[in-house]
Short mmCIF file of C-alpha atoms in Angstrom, two decimals:
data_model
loop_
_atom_site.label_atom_id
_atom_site.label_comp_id
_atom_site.label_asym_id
_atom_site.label_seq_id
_atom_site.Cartn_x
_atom_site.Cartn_y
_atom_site.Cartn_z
CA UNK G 838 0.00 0.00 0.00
CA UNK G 839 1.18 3.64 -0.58
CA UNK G 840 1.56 6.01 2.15
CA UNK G 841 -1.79 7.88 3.01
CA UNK G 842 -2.13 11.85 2.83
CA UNK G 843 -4.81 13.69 4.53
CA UNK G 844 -5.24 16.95 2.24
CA UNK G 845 -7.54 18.40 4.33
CA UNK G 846 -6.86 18.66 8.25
CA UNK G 847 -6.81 21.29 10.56
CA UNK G 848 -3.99 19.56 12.65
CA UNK G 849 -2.83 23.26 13.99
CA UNK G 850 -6.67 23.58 16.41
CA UNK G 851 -6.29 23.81 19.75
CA UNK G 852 -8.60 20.45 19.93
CA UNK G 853 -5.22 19.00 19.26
CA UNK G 854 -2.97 20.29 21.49
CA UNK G 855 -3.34 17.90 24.38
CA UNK G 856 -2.49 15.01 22.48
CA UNK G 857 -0.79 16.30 19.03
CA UNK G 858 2.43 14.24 19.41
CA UNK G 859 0.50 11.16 20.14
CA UNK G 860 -1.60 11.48 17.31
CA UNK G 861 1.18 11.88 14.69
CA UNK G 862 2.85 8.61 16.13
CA UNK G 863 -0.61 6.96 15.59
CA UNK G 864 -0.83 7.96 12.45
CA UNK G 865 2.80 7.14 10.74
CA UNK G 866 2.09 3.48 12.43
CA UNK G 867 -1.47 3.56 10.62
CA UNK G 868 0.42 4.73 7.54
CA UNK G 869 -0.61 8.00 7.34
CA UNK G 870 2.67 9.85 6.10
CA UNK G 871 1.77 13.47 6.22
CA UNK G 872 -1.14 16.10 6.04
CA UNK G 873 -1.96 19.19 4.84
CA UNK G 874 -3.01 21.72 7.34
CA UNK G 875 -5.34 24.98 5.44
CA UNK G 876 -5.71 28.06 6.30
CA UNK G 877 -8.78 29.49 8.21
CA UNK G 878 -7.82 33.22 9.19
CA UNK G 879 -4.61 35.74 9.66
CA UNK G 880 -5.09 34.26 13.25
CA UNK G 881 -4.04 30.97 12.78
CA UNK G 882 -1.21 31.65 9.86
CA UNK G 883 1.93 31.76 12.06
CA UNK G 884 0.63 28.88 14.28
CA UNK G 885 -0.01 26.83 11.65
CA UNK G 886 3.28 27.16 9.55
CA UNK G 887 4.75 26.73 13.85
CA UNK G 888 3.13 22.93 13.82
CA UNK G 889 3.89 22.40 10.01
CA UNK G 890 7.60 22.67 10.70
CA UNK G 891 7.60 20.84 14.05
CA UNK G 892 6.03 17.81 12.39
CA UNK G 893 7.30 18.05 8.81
CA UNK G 894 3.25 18.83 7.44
CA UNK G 895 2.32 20.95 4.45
CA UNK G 896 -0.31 23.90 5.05
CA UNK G 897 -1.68 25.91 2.87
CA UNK G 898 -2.57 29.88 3.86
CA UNK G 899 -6.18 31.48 3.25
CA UNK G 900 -8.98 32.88 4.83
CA UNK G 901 -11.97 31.10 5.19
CA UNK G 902 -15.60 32.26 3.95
CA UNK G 903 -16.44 32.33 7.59
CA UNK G 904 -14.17 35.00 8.17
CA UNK G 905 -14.88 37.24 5.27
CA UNK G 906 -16.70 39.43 7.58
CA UNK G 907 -13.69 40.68 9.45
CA UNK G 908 -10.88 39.95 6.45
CA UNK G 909 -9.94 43.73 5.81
CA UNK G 910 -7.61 45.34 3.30
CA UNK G 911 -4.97 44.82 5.40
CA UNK G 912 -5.23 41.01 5.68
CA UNK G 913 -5.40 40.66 2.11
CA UNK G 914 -1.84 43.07 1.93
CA UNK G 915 -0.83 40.45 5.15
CA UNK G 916 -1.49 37.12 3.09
CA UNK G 917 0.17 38.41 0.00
CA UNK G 918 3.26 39.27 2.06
CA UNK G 919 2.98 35.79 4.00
CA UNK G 920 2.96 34.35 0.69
CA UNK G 921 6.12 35.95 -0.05
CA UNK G 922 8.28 35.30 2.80
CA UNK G 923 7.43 31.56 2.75
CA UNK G 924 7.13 30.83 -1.22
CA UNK G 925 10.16 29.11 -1.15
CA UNK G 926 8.88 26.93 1.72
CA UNK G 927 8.38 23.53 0.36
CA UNK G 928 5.88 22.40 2.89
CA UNK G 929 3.65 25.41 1.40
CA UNK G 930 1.67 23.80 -1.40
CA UNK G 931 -1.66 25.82 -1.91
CA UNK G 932 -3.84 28.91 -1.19
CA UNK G 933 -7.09 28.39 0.93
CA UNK G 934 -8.82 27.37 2.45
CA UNK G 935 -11.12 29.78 0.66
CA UNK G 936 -14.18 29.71 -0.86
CA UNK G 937 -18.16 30.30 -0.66
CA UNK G 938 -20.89 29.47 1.44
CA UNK G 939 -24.54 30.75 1.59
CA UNK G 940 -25.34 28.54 4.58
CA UNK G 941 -23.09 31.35 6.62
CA UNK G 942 -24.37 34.65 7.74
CA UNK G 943 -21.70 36.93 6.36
CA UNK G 944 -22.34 38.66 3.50
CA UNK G 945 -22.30 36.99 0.00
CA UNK G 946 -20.93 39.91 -2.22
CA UNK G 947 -18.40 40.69 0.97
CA UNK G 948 -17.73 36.55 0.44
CA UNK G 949 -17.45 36.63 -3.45
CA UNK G 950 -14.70 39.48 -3.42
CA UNK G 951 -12.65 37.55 -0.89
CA UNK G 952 -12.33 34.89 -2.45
CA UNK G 953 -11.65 36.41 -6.30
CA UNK G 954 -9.14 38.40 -4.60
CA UNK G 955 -8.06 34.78 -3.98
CA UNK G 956 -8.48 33.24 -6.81
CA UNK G 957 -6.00 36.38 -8.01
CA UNK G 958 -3.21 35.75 -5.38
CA UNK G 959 -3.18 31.71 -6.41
CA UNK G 960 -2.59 32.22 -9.74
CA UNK G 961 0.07 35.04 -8.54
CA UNK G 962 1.88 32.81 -6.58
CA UNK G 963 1.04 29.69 -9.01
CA UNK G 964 -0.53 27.92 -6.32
CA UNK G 965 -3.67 25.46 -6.52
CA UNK G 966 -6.52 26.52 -4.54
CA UNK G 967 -8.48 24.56 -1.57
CA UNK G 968 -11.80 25.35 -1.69
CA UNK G 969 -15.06 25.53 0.37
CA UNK G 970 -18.02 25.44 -1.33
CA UNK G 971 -21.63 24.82 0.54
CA UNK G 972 -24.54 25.49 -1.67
CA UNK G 973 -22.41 28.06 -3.68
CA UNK G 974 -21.52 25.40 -6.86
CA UNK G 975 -22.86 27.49 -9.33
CA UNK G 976 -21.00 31.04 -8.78
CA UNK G 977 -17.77 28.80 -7.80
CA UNK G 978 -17.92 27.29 -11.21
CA UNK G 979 -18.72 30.10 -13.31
CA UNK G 980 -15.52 31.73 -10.90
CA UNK G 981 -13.58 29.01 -12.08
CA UNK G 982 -14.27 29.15 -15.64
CA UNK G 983 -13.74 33.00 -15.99
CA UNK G 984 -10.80 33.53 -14.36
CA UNK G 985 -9.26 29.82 -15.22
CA UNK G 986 -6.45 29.51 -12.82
CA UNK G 987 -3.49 27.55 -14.38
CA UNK G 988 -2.70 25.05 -10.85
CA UNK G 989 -6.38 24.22 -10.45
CA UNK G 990 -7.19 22.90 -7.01
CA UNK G 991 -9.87 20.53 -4.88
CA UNK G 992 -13.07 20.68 -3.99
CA UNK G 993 -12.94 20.42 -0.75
CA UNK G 994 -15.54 17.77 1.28
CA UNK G 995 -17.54 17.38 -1.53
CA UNK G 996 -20.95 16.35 -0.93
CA UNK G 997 -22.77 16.36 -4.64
CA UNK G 998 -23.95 13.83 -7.21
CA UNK G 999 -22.25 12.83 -10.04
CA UNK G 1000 -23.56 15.49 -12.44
CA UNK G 1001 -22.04 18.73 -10.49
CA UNK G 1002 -19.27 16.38 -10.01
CA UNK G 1003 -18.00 16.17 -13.76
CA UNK G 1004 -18.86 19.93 -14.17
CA UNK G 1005 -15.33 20.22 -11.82
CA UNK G 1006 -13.61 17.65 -12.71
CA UNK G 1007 -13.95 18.62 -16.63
CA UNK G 1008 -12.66 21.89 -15.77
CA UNK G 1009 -9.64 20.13 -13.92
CA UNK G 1010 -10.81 20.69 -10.73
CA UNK G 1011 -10.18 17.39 -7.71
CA UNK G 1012 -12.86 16.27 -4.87
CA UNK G 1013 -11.91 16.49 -1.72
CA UNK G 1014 -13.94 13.12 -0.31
CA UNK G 1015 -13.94 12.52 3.26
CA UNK G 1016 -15.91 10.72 6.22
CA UNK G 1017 -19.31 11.82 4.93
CA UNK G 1018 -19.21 9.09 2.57
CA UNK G 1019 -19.22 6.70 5.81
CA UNK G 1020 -22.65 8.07 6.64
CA UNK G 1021 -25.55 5.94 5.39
CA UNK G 1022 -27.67 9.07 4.49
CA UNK G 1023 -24.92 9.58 1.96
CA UNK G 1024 -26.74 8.08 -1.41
CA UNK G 1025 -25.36 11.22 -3.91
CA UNK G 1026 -22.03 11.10 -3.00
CA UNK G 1027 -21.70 7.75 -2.92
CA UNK G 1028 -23.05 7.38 -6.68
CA UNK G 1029 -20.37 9.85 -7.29
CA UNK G 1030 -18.02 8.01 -6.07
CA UNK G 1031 -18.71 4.73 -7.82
CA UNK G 1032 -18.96 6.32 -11.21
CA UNK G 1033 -16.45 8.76 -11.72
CA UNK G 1034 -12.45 7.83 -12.75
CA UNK G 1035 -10.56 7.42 -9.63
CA UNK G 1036 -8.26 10.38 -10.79
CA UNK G 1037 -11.12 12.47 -9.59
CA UNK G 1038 -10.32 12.34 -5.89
CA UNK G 1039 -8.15 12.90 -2.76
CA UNK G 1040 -8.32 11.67 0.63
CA UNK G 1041 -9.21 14.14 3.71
CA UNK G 1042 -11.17 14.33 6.84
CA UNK G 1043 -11.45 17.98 8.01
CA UNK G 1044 -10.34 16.84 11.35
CA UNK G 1045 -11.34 17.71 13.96
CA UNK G 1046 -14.88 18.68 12.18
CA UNK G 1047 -17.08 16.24 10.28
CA UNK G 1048 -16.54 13.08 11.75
CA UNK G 1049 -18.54 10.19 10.49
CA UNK G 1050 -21.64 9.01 12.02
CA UNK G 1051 -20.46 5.69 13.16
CA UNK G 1052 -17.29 6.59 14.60
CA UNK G 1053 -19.45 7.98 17.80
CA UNK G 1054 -16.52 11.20 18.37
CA UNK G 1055 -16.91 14.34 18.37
CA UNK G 1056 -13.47 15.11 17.50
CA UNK G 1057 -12.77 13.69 13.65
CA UNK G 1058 -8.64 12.47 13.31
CA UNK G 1059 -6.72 11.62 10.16
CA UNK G 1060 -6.99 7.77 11.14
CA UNK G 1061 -10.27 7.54 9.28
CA UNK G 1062 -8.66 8.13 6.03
CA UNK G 1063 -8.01 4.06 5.51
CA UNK G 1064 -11.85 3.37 6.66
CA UNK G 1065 -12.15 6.00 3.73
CA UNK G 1066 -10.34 4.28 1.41
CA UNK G 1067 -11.39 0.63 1.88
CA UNK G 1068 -15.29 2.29 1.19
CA UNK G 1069 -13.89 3.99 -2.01
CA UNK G 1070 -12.72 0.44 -2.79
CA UNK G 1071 -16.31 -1.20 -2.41
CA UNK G 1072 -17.67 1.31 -4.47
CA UNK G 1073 -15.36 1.11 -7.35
CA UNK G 1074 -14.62 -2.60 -7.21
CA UNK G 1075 -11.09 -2.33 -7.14
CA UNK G 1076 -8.79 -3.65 -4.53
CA UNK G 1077 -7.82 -0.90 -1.41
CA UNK G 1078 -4.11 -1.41 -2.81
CA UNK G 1079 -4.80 0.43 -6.32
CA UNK G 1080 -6.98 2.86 -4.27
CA UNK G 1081 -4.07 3.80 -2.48
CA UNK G 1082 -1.69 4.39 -5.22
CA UNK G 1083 -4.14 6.24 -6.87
CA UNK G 1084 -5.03 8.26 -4.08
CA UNK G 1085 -1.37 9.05 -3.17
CA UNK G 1086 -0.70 9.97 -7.07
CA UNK G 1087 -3.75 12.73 -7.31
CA UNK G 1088 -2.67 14.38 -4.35
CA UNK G 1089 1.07 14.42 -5.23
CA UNK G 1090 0.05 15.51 -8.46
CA UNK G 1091 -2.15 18.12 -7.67
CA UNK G 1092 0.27 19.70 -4.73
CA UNK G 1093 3.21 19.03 -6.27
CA UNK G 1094 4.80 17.31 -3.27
#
């Protein structure tokens, strides 16, 4: 089996701090090699890129839809000078986490220019892009198309049917799938999975959000990624090993690690 990548988990939160070490040790013997910590706000930048180096993670720097509200000017001039100082840091491998989401109370056109402004700095910095995207798909897409960032970028916990699905994926775009698709209720995305070419997606959890029904936690941890991966392998029909090396390709690919 190939070594395991979360691309999605927010390994910096202070949900993690009791145990952090630990954790890391649990994962590398559950072969989980690395993860990729995003951004969520100017907050959390210098903390993040703190635990990145300590355990040898990539991150990615952003600001979250949920903080569009209070991203000023100044941030924006901040995360463009961030991006500077650490572009020849090889454990940074993408802008975001950014994105849309009309489920949030903050202010959609306040929303939309953060992340174009966004979408701007990526293709700047010729970075791919992590994105959130929560019943926002069709101002993402049309986004995506018009301003057609070279690096691309993920999806990130996509939730959709196949249909939306291909609409990113023919534009270049990855899924991030993660442990949503162990929840029963879970029908489109699960159909999504099972039809579309395995190059589609990369592994991630979101940790320490969205853990799976079943698991019973509160707190979600990289070591649900191979529970992940053995269900991706049901619903394609292919054996967990070729899910793996797939799985560890798109995400090398798409970060360039």
């Amino acid at each position: 089996m190939e070594p395991i990548i979360d691309s999605h988990a927010h390994i910096d939160f202070p949900e993690f701090d009791e145990d952090r070490g630990t954790l890391f040790q649990q994962m590398r013997n559950a072969g989980i090699e690395n993860v990729l910590i995003p951004g969520v706000s100017p907050e959390n930048w210098l903390r993040q890129i703190e635990v990145a180096k300590q355990y040898d993670c990539y991150y990615a720097l952003g600001i979250h839809p949920w903080y569009s509200e209070s991203a000023t000017t100044a941030n924006m001039t901040g995360l463009r000078a961030i991006l500077t100082r650490y572009k020849d840091d090889s454990r940074l491998v993408a802008l975001g986490e950014c994105g849309l989401d009309k489920l949030h109370k903050s202010n959609f056109t306040t929303q939309m220019n953060l992340f174009l402004a966004q979408i701007c700095l990526a293709k700047e910095f010729d970075l791919p892009l992590i994105m959130h995207c929560v019943k926002a798909h069709e101002d993402t897409l049309k986004l995506l198309k018009a301003e057609a960032p070279r690096r691309k970028g993920v999806i990130h916990g996509f939730y959709g049917g196949p249909q939306l699905a291909r609409q990113y994926v023919n534009l270049g775009y990855k899924l991030g799938i993660g442990g949503l698709l162990l929840n029963d209720h879970a029908p489109k995305l699960q159909e999504t999975v099972a039809q579309l070419p395995l190059e589609s997606f990369i592994l991630e959890t979101d940790s320490p959000a969205m853990a799976p029904k079943s698991s019973g936690n509160n707190r979600n941890t990289p070591l649900i990624l191979p529970e992940i991966l053995r269900k991706i392998a049901n619903l394609q029909k292919k054996s967990a090993v070729r899910i793996s090396e797939q799985m560890f390709f798109n995400v090398s690919q798409l970060f360039d690690l």
